[in-house]
Amino acid sequence: MEILQVEAPLVCTQRVSGLQHVALKVLRNVKTGMRQVAVDPVGCREGNWVFTSLGSAARYAAGEYSVTTDLTICGIIDYWEEEAS
Amino acid sequence: MEILQVEAPLVCTQRVSGLQHVALKVLRNVKTGMRQVAVDPVGCREGNWVFTSLGSAARYAAGEYSVTTDLTICGIIDYWEEEAS
Amino acid sequence: MEILQVEAPLVCTQRVSGLQHVALKVLRNVKTGMRQVAVDPVGCREGNWVFTSLGSAARYAAGEYSVTTDLTICGIIDYWEEEAS
Amino acid sequence: MEILQVEAPLVCTQRVSGLQHVALKVLRNVKTGMRQVAVDPVGCREGNWVFTSLGSAARYAAGEYSVTTDLTICGIIDYWEEEAS
Amino acid sequence: MEILQVEAPLVCTQRVSGLQHVALKVLRNVKTGMRQVAVDPVGCREGNWVFTSLGSAARYAAGEYSVTTDLTICGIIDYWEEEAS
């Protein structure tokens, strides 16, 4: 499960029906600078360090298998040193 | 879900039957320059910023699980700064 | 779906039974130089530009789900500029 | 299966219910420096060299398919030279 | 399917029960230098060039779907030029 930092909510009006009304967050890999979009069933805030599940596990983690995501936040890390990520 | 920009439609006459008649788009990762082909169930236009699902989620997102894609556009981002991608 | 160029057929006498007698091709990512092996249900020729499905979609695209591949050619691109890949 | 080194346990109070009460470890790829979070059904200690399964195999390896992980430790390597990794 | 070279058998006494008693090999990507662990149902020898299946296909290729691997050797390539890999 990848370790990423929450950057911002994602606003997306036109989406496939499979995404339903799930909350979406933009996450950032601080090491590579790459951003990704993830489903957030946990309720994260900007700046939180989280870890995510990819692939079919992301649908299970979203709480409903029919959500067509490939990345879902699985938990907020209690303590993480930014410089170590 | 990866964040990519729509570049152009893809013309492909010889395809496996599993791809049916879905619309295909060439997407570009602006950071790495890599291009990929995705199924487009949303109806994107050139220049749109989209996010995509990989893997088995791509078949669910395509609206029909039997479509043999591994990448499908899940939504158009309302606002995205190119320089930030 | 990744965009790759067909380089050559692959000769492989000792294979797992799950691969059956499918035709195998060596594909090359022109940007990175990496080569991969894919099942070819389309009938490509050397030099063709193709796009491929990864993961479980590759087994569906192979026409028979029991083929133990993780990469299958899904279509030949009608026109592709090599320098743009 | 990727070869990684165990760095530390991961403390995570807020997690999706799908992760249940599994033990989590931070693993490090010594070559790239990237860290990941994995489920540990084996009982590893800091410094152990392990190999992991990704994707749906990670759920099977966790001992219970409903655990929403995408990375699980599958075994501890008896002997591994750090400099060779 | 990735093209890799067999380096050595892997000795692993402590493993999850899902791995059963399958033979494990350390494979090396000659281009990147990265090593991975794979299930070997073919019977490879050191130095062989092989191609592998990732993901759920790896479990099918292992001959028994319950083996919790994400990488399995699918075949030995009859002829491969090291410098071309």
Tab-separated table of C-alpha atoms in Angstrom:
chain	number	residue	atom	x	y	z
A	1	MET	CA	0.000	0.000	0.000
A	2	GLU	CA	1.498	3.292	-1.159
A	3	ILE	CA	2.156	6.188	1.240
A	4	LEU	CA	0.805	9.507	-0.050
A	5	GLN	CA	-0.163	12.939	1.226
A	6	VAL	CA	-3.636	14.452	0.811
A	7	GLU	CA	-3.489	17.619	-1.244
A	8	ALA	CA	-7.075	18.698	-1.982
A	9	PRO	CA	-10.575	17.507	-2.779
A	10	LEU	CA	-11.253	16.889	-6.482
A	11	VAL	CA	-14.246	18.481	-8.149
A	12	CYS	CA	-15.624	16.331	-10.949
A	13	THR	CA	-19.132	16.923	-12.251
A	14	GLN	CA	-18.983	14.658	-15.320
A	15	ARG	CA	-18.202	11.158	-14.115
A	16	VAL	CA	-19.119	7.603	-15.059
A	17	SER	CA	-22.136	6.310	-13.169
A	18	GLY	CA	-19.929	3.632	-11.602
A	19	LEU	CA	-18.199	6.261	-9.475
A	20	GLN	CA	-21.507	7.142	-7.824
A	21	HIS	CA	-21.226	10.000	-5.305
A	22	VAL	CA	-18.024	8.978	-3.562
A	23	ALA	CA	-15.701	11.676	-2.245
A	24	LEU	CA	-12.532	12.079	-4.324
A	25	LYS	CA	-9.179	13.411	-3.147
A	26	VAL	CA	-6.031	14.406	-4.989
A	27	LEU	CA	-3.056	12.632	-3.374
A	28	ARG	CA	0.600	13.418	-3.926
A	29	ASN	CA	3.660	11.211	-3.812
A	30	VAL	CA	6.088	13.593	-2.170
A	31	LYS	CA	9.115	11.697	-3.479
A	32	THR	CA	8.168	11.667	-7.163
A	33	GLY	CA	5.778	14.615	-7.229
A	34	MET	CA	3.134	12.524	-9.073
A	35	ARG	CA	-0.506	13.177	-8.246
A	36	GLN	CA	-3.304	10.607	-8.275
A	37	VAL	CA	-7.028	10.615	-7.573
A	38	ALA	CA	-8.408	8.307	-4.861
A	39	VAL	CA	-11.743	7.494	-3.263
A	40	ASP	CA	-11.807	8.642	0.374
A	41	PRO	CA	-14.030	6.539	2.685
A	42	VAL	CA	-12.099	7.652	5.787
A	43	GLY	CA	-12.634	11.418	5.771
A	44	CYS	CA	-9.110	12.824	5.384
A	45	ARG	CA	-8.038	16.414	5.653
A	46	GLU	CA	-5.483	18.320	3.615
A	47	GLY	CA	-1.953	17.434	4.714
A	48	ASN	CA	-2.834	14.007	6.173
A	49	TRP	CA	-0.455	11.163	5.396
A	50	VAL	CA	-2.418	8.161	4.181
A	51	PHE	CA	-1.818	4.764	2.638
A	52	THR	CA	-3.853	3.424	-0.264
A	53	SER	CA	-4.882	0.139	-1.850
A	54	LEU	CA	-4.626	-0.331	-5.606
A	55	GLY	CA	-6.523	-2.632	-7.943
A	56	SER	CA	-9.496	-4.776	-6.979
A	57	ALA	CA	-8.753	-4.201	-3.266
A	58	ALA	CA	-9.622	-0.539	-3.871
A	59	ARG	CA	-13.201	-1.496	-4.674
A	60	TYR	CA	-13.532	-3.541	-1.503
A	61	ALA	CA	-11.959	-0.731	0.535
A	62	ALA	CA	-14.442	1.770	-0.926
A	63	GLY	CA	-17.098	-0.093	1.039
A	64	GLU	CA	-19.002	-1.054	-2.077
A	65	TYR	CA	-17.455	-3.325	-4.668
A	66	SER	CA	-19.353	-1.721	-7.551
A	67	VAL	CA	-17.491	1.598	-7.222
A	68	THR	CA	-15.209	1.737	-10.272
A	69	THR	CA	-12.073	3.016	-8.589
A	70	ASP	CA	-8.550	1.592	-8.734
A	71	LEU	CA	-7.247	3.579	-5.710
A	72	THR	CA	-8.840	3.979	-2.277
A	73	ILE	CA	-7.525	5.457	0.957
A	74	CYS	CA	-7.288	2.692	3.599
A	75	GLY	CA	-6.087	4.623	6.641
A	76	ILE	CA	-4.543	7.769	8.066
A	77	ILE	CA	-1.042	7.245	9.458
A	78	ASP	CA	-0.840	8.434	13.075
A	79	TYR	CA	2.654	9.833	12.742
A	80	TRP	CA	4.831	10.228	9.668
A	81	GLU	CA	7.971	12.271	9.161
A	82	GLU	CA	7.717	14.114	5.888
A	83	GLU	CA	11.445	14.030	5.272
A	84	ALA	CA	11.472	10.232	5.619
A	85	SER	CA	8.743	9.471	3.099
B	1	MET	CA	-6.699	6.951	-10.582
B	2	GLU	CA	-4.169	8.599	-12.877
B	3	ILE	CA	-4.564	12.175	-14.139
B	4	LEU	CA	-4.080	12.468	-17.906
B	5	GLN	CA	-4.888	14.849	-20.755
B	6	VAL	CA	-6.924	13.846	-23.813
B	7	GLU	CA	-4.861	14.178	-26.975
B	8	ALA	CA	-6.866	12.669	-29.841
B	9	PRO	CA	-9.263	9.904	-30.858
B	10	LEU	CA	-7.584	6.631	-31.878
B	11	VAL	CA	-8.446	5.000	-35.173
B	12	CYS	CA	-8.186	1.226	-35.012
B	13	THR	CA	-9.888	-0.929	-37.626
B	14	GLN	CA	-8.314	-4.299	-36.694
B	15	ARG	CA	-9.209	-4.993	-33.085
B	16	VAL	CA	-10.054	-8.021	-30.959
B	17	SER	CA	-13.776	-8.715	-30.793
B	18	GLY	CA	-13.651	-8.077	-27.036
B	19	LEU	CA	-13.134	-4.368	-27.624
B	20	GLN	CA	-16.489	-4.170	-29.444
B	21	HIS	CA	-17.235	-0.683	-30.819
B	22	VAL	CA	-16.157	1.406	-27.868
B	23	ALA	CA	-14.655	4.846	-28.477
B	24	LEU	CA	-10.890	4.970	-27.898
B	25	LYS	CA	-8.826	8.015	-26.973
B	26	VAL	CA	-5.098	8.648	-26.803
B	27	LEU	CA	-4.255	10.135	-23.394
B	28	ARG	CA	-0.978	11.767	-22.415
B	29	ASN	CA	0.786	11.983	-19.078
B	30	VAL	CA	2.091	15.536	-19.288
B	31	LYS	CA	4.784	14.882	-16.672
B	32	THR	CA	6.368	11.824	-18.295
B	33	GLY	CA	5.223	12.337	-21.882
B	34	MET	CA	3.956	8.720	-22.075
B	35	ARG	CA	0.837	8.067	-24.135
B	36	GLN	CA	-1.782	5.412	-23.431
B	37	VAL	CA	-5.034	4.293	-25.060
B	38	ALA	CA	-8.250	4.350	-23.007
B	39	VAL	CA	-11.918	3.570	-23.480
B	40	ASP	CA	-14.006	6.763	-23.272
B	41	PRO	CA	-17.554	6.285	-21.927
B	42	VAL	CA	-17.817	9.951	-20.888
B	43	GLY	CA	-17.423	11.777	-24.185
B	44	CYS	CA	-14.236	13.800	-23.726
B	45	ARG	CA	-12.845	16.430	-26.030
B	46	GLU	CA	-9.248	17.138	-26.960
B	47	GLY	CA	-7.471	18.989	-24.176
B	48	ASN	CA	-9.756	17.767	-21.355
B	49	TRP	CA	-8.074	16.702	-18.130
B	50	VAL	CA	-9.422	13.344	-17.047
B	51	PHE	CA	-8.713	10.642	-14.486
B	52	THR	CA	-8.709	6.954	-15.337
B	53	SER	CA	-9.184	3.564	-13.697
B	54	LEU	CA	-6.749	0.741	-14.394
B	55	GLY	CA	-7.200	-3.011	-14.212
B	56	SER	CA	-10.475	-4.801	-13.615
B	57	ALA	CA	-12.117	-1.516	-12.540
B	58	ALA	CA	-11.635	-0.325	-16.126
B	59	ARG	CA	-14.023	-2.989	-17.369
B	60	TYR	CA	-16.675	-1.996	-14.841
B	61	ALA	CA	-16.175	1.687	-15.709
B	62	ALA	CA	-16.607	0.919	-19.418
B	63	GLY	CA	-20.225	0.125	-18.586
B	64	GLU	CA	-19.918	-3.451	-19.741
B	65	TYR	CA	-17.616	-5.871	-17.963
B	66	SER	CA	-16.890	-7.869	-21.130
B	67	VAL	CA	-15.001	-4.998	-22.795
B	68	THR	CA	-11.349	-6.099	-22.754
B	69	THR	CA	-9.784	-2.811	-21.717
B	70	ASP	CA	-7.329	-2.143	-18.881
B	71	LEU	CA	-7.838	1.655	-18.887
B	72	THR	CA	-11.083	3.621	-18.885
B	73	ILE	CA	-11.818	7.320	-18.402
B	74	CYS	CA	-13.860	7.791	-15.200
B	75	GLY	CA	-14.455	11.539	-15.195
B	76	ILE	CA	-13.526	14.955	-16.540
B	77	ILE	CA	-11.877	17.203	-13.952
B	78	ASP	CA	-13.718	20.523	-13.658
B	79	TYR	CA	-10.591	22.580	-13.181
B	80	TRP	CA	-6.973	21.555	-13.405
B	81	GLU	CA	-3.844	23.668	-13.686
B	82	GLU	CA	-1.587	22.219	-16.344
B	83	GLU	CA	1.562	23.384	-14.606
B	84	ALA	CA	0.560	21.566	-11.424
B	85	SER	CA	-0.061	18.186	-12.963
C	1	MET	CA	-3.661	0.281	-22.893
C	2	GLU	CA	0.014	0.675	-23.704
C	3	ILE	CA	1.256	1.554	-27.197
C	4	LEU	CA	4.041	-0.746	-28.405
C	5	GLN	CA	5.723	-1.835	-31.630
C	6	VAL	CA	5.895	-5.452	-32.799
C	7	GLU	CA	9.490	-6.615	-33.077
C	8	ALA	CA	9.465	-10.362	-33.744
C	9	PRO	CA	7.724	-13.648	-33.004
C	10	LEU	CA	8.939	-15.435	-29.859
C	11	VAL	CA	10.012	-19.053	-30.011
C	12	CYS	CA	9.311	-20.893	-26.782
C	13	THR	CA	9.233	-24.680	-26.704
C	14	GLN	CA	9.134	-25.175	-22.917
C	15	ARG	CA	6.041	-23.380	-21.619
C	16	VAL	CA	3.446	-23.896	-18.920
C	17	SER	CA	0.397	-25.799	-20.141
C	18	GLY	CA	-1.731	-22.731	-19.391
C	19	LEU	CA	-0.198	-20.875	-22.328
C	20	GLN	CA	-1.528	-23.528	-24.725
C	21	HIS	CA	-0.495	-22.933	-28.352
C	22	VAL	CA	-1.110	-19.210	-28.570
C	23	ALA	CA	1.134	-17.106	-30.810
C	24	LEU	CA	3.620	-14.969	-28.882
C	25	LYS	CA	5.216	-11.721	-30.028
C	26	VAL	CA	8.052	-9.628	-28.637
C	27	LEU	CA	6.855	-6.009	-28.346
C	28	ARG	CA	9.042	-2.979	-27.741
C	29	ASN	CA	8.333	0.287	-25.987
C	30	VAL	CA	10.181	2.657	-28.280
C	31	LYS	CA	10.427	5.339	-25.608
C	32	THR	CA	12.006	3.219	-22.860
C	33	GLY	CA	13.503	0.437	-24.991
C	34	MET	CA	11.909	-2.224	-22.740
C	35	ARG	CA	10.727	-5.425	-24.401
C	36	GLN	CA	7.756	-7.533	-23.323
C	37	VAL	CA	6.085	-10.735	-24.535
C	38	ALA	CA	2.400	-10.658	-25.510
C	39	VAL	CA	-0.231	-13.031	-26.841
C	40	ASP	CA	-1.261	-12.061	-30.381
C	41	PRO	CA	-4.854	-12.936	-31.302
C	42	VAL	CA	-4.940	-10.304	-34.064
C	43	GLY	CA	-2.189	-11.485	-36.420
C	44	CYS	CA	0.333	-8.630	-36.335
C	45	ARG	CA	3.360	-8.228	-38.517
C	46	GLU	CA	6.791	-6.922	-37.616
C	47	GLY	CA	6.792	-3.146	-37.353
C	48	ASN	CA	3.049	-2.807	-36.587
C	49	TRP	CA	2.065	-0.368	-33.878
C	50	VAL	CA	-0.330	-2.019	-31.469
C	51	PHE	CA	-1.963	-1.365	-28.121
C	52	THR	CA	-2.196	-3.990	-25.404
C	53	SER	CA	-4.303	-4.885	-22.363
C	54	LEU	CA	-2.630	-5.844	-19.102
C	55	GLY	CA	-3.872	-7.974	-16.225
C	56	SER	CA	-7.087	-9.978	-16.191
C	57	ALA	CA	-8.297	-8.140	-19.327
C	58	ALA	CA	-5.435	-9.825	-21.193
C	59	ARG	CA	-7.003	-13.221	-20.591
C	60	TYR	CA	-10.376	-12.052	-21.907
C	61	ALA	CA	-8.688	-10.430	-24.925
C	62	ALA	CA	-6.845	-13.681	-25.689
C	63	GLY	CA	-10.252	-15.116	-26.568
C	64	GLU	CA	-10.044	-17.773	-23.876
C	65	TYR	CA	-9.931	-16.820	-20.222
C	66	SER	CA	-7.816	-19.840	-19.263
C	67	VAL	CA	-4.752	-18.609	-21.189
C	68	THR	CA	-2.266	-17.567	-18.488
C	69	THR	CA	-1.059	-14.332	-20.051
C	70	ASP	CA	-0.847	-10.868	-18.480
C	71	LEU	CA	-0.432	-9.014	-21.807
C	72	THR	CA	-2.463	-9.376	-25.006
C	73	ILE	CA	-2.534	-7.327	-28.197
C	74	CYS	CA	-5.972	-5.700	-28.565
C	75	GLY	CA	-5.646	-3.917	-31.896
C	76	ILE	CA	-3.390	-2.582	-34.633
C	77	ILE	CA	-3.310	1.212	-34.815
C	78	ASP	CA	-4.198	2.414	-38.321
C	79	TYR	CA	-1.704	5.262	-38.305
C	80	TRP	CA	0.947	6.143	-35.769
C	81	GLU	CA	3.911	8.469	-36.047
C	82	GLU	CA	6.960	6.774	-34.626
C	83	GLU	CA	8.499	10.035	-33.451
C	84	ALA	CA	5.361	10.880	-31.486
C	85	SER	CA	5.165	7.653	-29.510
D	1	MET	CA	7.199	-10.990	-5.761
D	2	GLU	CA	9.185	-7.932	-4.741
D	3	ILE	CA	12.132	-8.138	-2.310
D	4	LEU	CA	11.930	-5.552	0.482
D	5	GLN	CA	13.354	-4.912	3.949
D	6	VAL	CA	11.203	-4.481	7.066
D	7	GLU	CA	11.698	-1.043	8.587
D	8	ALA	CA	9.112	-0.606	11.350
D	9	PRO	CA	5.560	-1.363	12.440
D	10	LEU	CA	2.948	1.161	11.237
D	11	VAL	CA	0.590	2.763	13.715
D	12	CYS	CA	-2.770	3.558	12.145
D	13	THR	CA	-5.791	4.208	14.329
D	14	GLN	CA	-8.174	5.486	11.647
D	15	ARG	CA	-8.539	2.766	9.042
D	16	VAL	CA	-11.258	1.386	6.795
D	17	SER	CA	-13.159	-1.481	8.365
D	18	GLY	CA	-11.908	-3.768	5.577
D	19	LEU	CA	-8.401	-3.693	7.058
D	20	GLN	CA	-9.683	-5.242	10.283
D	21	HIS	CA	-6.987	-5.643	12.948
D	22	VAL	CA	-4.173	-6.965	10.774
D	23	ALA	CA	-0.583	-6.062	11.660
D	24	LEU	CA	0.936	-3.483	9.293
D	25	LYS	CA	4.625	-3.013	8.522
D	26	VAL	CA	6.537	-0.314	6.668
D	27	LEU	CA	8.775	-1.964	4.069
D	28	ARG	CA	11.583	-0.320	2.162
D	29	ASN	CA	12.992	-0.969	-1.288
D	30	VAL	CA	16.667	-0.489	-0.587
D	31	LYS	CA	17.454	0.172	-4.247
D	32	THR	CA	14.919	2.942	-4.858
D	33	GLY	CA	14.377	4.114	-1.275
D	34	MET	CA	10.581	3.903	-1.716
D	35	ARG	CA	8.536	2.824	1.303
D	36	GLN	CA	5.293	0.853	1.217
D	37	VAL	CA	2.840	-0.516	3.775
D	38	ALA	CA	2.132	-4.259	3.864
D	39	VAL	CA	0.053	-6.698	5.876
D	40	ASP	CA	2.294	-9.029	7.891
D	41	PRO	CA	0.822	-12.508	8.533
D	42	VAL	CA	4.303	-14.014	9.102
D	43	GLY	CA	5.545	-12.052	12.124
D	44	CYS	CA	8.610	-10.214	10.785
D	45	ARG	CA	11.111	-8.227	12.773
D	46	GLU	CA	12.881	-5.011	11.863
D	47	GLY	CA	15.686	-5.643	9.397
D	48	ASN	CA	14.246	-8.884	7.966
D	49	TRP	CA	14.396	-9.320	4.204
D	50	VAL	CA	11.006	-10.397	2.900
D	51	PHE	CA	9.207	-10.889	-0.398
D	52	THR	CA	5.672	-9.698	-0.994
D	53	SER	CA	2.666	-10.426	-3.197
D	54	LEU	CA	0.807	-7.587	-4.896
D	55	GLY	CA	-2.785	-7.370	-6.083
D	56	SER	CA	-5.483	-9.951	-5.457
D	57	ALA	CA	-2.843	-12.472	-4.318
D	58	ALA	CA	-2.176	-10.158	-1.356
D	59	ARG	CA	-5.694	-10.776	-0.059
D	60	TYR	CA	-5.282	-14.540	-0.301
D	61	ALA	CA	-1.860	-14.335	1.375
D	62	ALA	CA	-3.356	-12.292	4.242
D	63	GLY	CA	-5.191	-15.465	5.200
D	64	GLU	CA	-8.584	-13.872	4.713
D	65	TYR	CA	-9.703	-12.686	1.307
D	66	SER	CA	-11.831	-9.872	2.723
D	67	VAL	CA	-8.808	-7.929	4.017
D	68	THR	CA	-8.532	-4.902	1.710
D	69	THR	CA	-4.776	-4.917	1.193
D	70	ASP	CA	-2.823	-4.818	-2.069
D	71	LEU	CA	0.505	-5.917	-0.502
D	72	THR	CA	1.170	-8.818	1.871
D	73	ILE	CA	4.402	-10.353	3.136
D	74	CYS	CA	4.660	-13.940	1.873
D	75	GLY	CA	7.908	-15.088	3.466
D	76	ILE	CA	11.149	-14.201	5.187
D	77	ILE	CA	14.243	-14.879	3.078
D	78	ASP	CA	16.703	-17.121	4.942
D	79	TYR	CA	19.765	-15.327	3.647
D	80	TRP	CA	20.067	-12.169	1.588
D	81	GLU	CA	23.069	-9.959	0.935
D	82	GLU	CA	22.054	-6.352	1.367
D	83	GLU	CA	24.538	-5.100	-1.212
D	84	ALA	CA	23.095	-7.462	-3.841
D	85	SER	CA	19.483	-6.394	-3.512
E	1	MET	CA	4.913	-10.780	-19.925
E	2	GLU	CA	8.272	-9.530	-18.681
E	3	ILE	CA	11.584	-10.992	-19.901
E	4	LEU	CA	13.952	-11.891	-17.044
E	5	GLN	CA	17.005	-14.044	-16.367
E	6	VAL	CA	17.105	-16.779	-13.717
E	7	GLU	CA	19.732	-16.033	-11.096
E	8	ALA	CA	19.350	-18.567	-8.288
E	9	PRO	CA	16.881	-20.606	-6.240
E	10	LEU	CA	15.434	-18.811	-3.197
E	11	VAL	CA	15.592	-20.437	0.211
E	12	CYS	CA	12.653	-19.442	2.378
E	13	THR	CA	11.755	-21.497	5.428
E	14	GLN	CA	9.189	-19.113	6.974
E	15	ARG	CA	6.439	-18.568	4.435
E	16	VAL	CA	2.679	-18.074	4.438
E	17	SER	CA	0.766	-21.332	4.086
E	18	GLY	CA	-0.668	-20.071	0.787
E	19	LEU	CA	2.728	-20.474	-0.881
E	20	GLN	CA	2.662	-24.195	-0.166
E	21	HIS	CA	5.833	-26.004	-1.288
E	22	VAL	CA	6.296	-24.388	-4.674
E	23	ALA	CA	9.827	-23.846	-5.996
E	24	LEU	CA	10.935	-20.214	-5.881
E	25	LYS	CA	13.535	-18.540	-8.082
E	26	VAL	CA	15.244	-15.163	-7.941
E	27	LEU	CA	14.916	-13.488	-11.361
E	28	ARG	CA	16.815	-10.449	-12.548
E	29	ASN	CA	15.874	-7.712	-14.983
E	30	VAL	CA	19.195	-7.236	-16.718
E	31	LYS	CA	18.274	-3.750	-17.918
E	32	THR	CA	17.290	-2.270	-14.547
E	33	GLY	CA	19.164	-4.654	-12.232
E	34	MET	CA	15.996	-5.209	-10.143
E	35	ARG	CA	15.474	-8.667	-8.663
E	36	GLN	CA	12.120	-10.373	-8.076
E	37	VAL	CA	10.955	-13.710	-6.708
E	38	ALA	CA	8.822	-15.981	-8.892
E	39	VAL	CA	7.170	-19.385	-8.703
E	40	ASP	CA	8.836	-21.828	-11.121
E	41	PRO	CA	6.520	-24.554	-12.469
E	42	VAL	CA	8.743	-25.118	-15.535
E	43	GLY	CA	12.036	-26.216	-13.955
E	44	CYS	CA	14.474	-23.490	-15.000
E	45	ARG	CA	18.192	-23.472	-14.525
E	46	GLU	CA	20.490	-20.616	-13.618
E	47	GLY	CA	21.105	-18.356	-16.602
E	48	ASN	CA	17.904	-19.277	-18.470
E	49	TRP	CA	15.970	-16.441	-20.069
E	50	VAL	CA	12.322	-16.690	-19.135
E	51	PHE	CA	9.126	-14.671	-19.416
E	52	THR	CA	6.704	-14.286	-16.546
E	53	SER	CA	3.035	-13.525	-15.876
E	54	LEU	CA	2.050	-10.996	-13.238
E	55	GLY	CA	-1.127	-10.668	-11.202
E	56	SER	CA	-3.994	-13.156	-11.147
E	57	ALA	CA	-2.553	-14.904	-14.239
E	58	ALA	CA	0.418	-15.904	-12.061
E	59	ARG	CA	-1.843	-18.024	-9.892
E	60	TYR	CA	-3.317	-19.805	-12.918
E	61	ALA	CA	0.172	-20.317	-14.364
E	62	ALA	CA	1.360	-21.845	-11.065
E	63	GLY	CA	-0.942	-24.752	-11.868
E	64	GLU	CA	-3.032	-24.193	-8.767
E	65	TYR	CA	-5.033	-21.014	-8.317
E	66	SER	CA	-4.687	-21.065	-4.520
E	67	VAL	CA	-0.928	-20.412	-4.620
E	68	THR	CA	-0.529	-16.831	-3.374
E	69	THR	CA	2.040	-15.638	-5.893
E	70	ASP	CA	1.932	-12.528	-8.089
E	71	LEU	CA	4.714	-13.695	-10.454
E	72	THR	CA	5.122	-17.065	-12.184
E	73	ILE	CA	7.495	-18.243	-14.891
E	74	CYS	CA	5.485	-19.124	-18.025
E	75	GLY	CA	8.206	-20.371	-20.355
E	76	ILE	CA	11.890	-20.594	-21.206
E	77	ILE	CA	12.854	-18.601	-24.296
E	78	ASP	CA	14.646	-20.831	-26.821
E	79	TYR	CA	17.095	-18.154	-27.890
E	80	TRP	CA	17.689	-14.701	-26.494
E	81	GLU	CA	20.580	-12.321	-27.017
E	82	GLU	CA	21.622	-10.894	-23.676
E	83	GLU	CA	22.752	-7.615	-25.181
E	84	ALA	CA	19.335	-7.099	-26.792
E	85	SER	CA	17.287	-7.555	-23.642
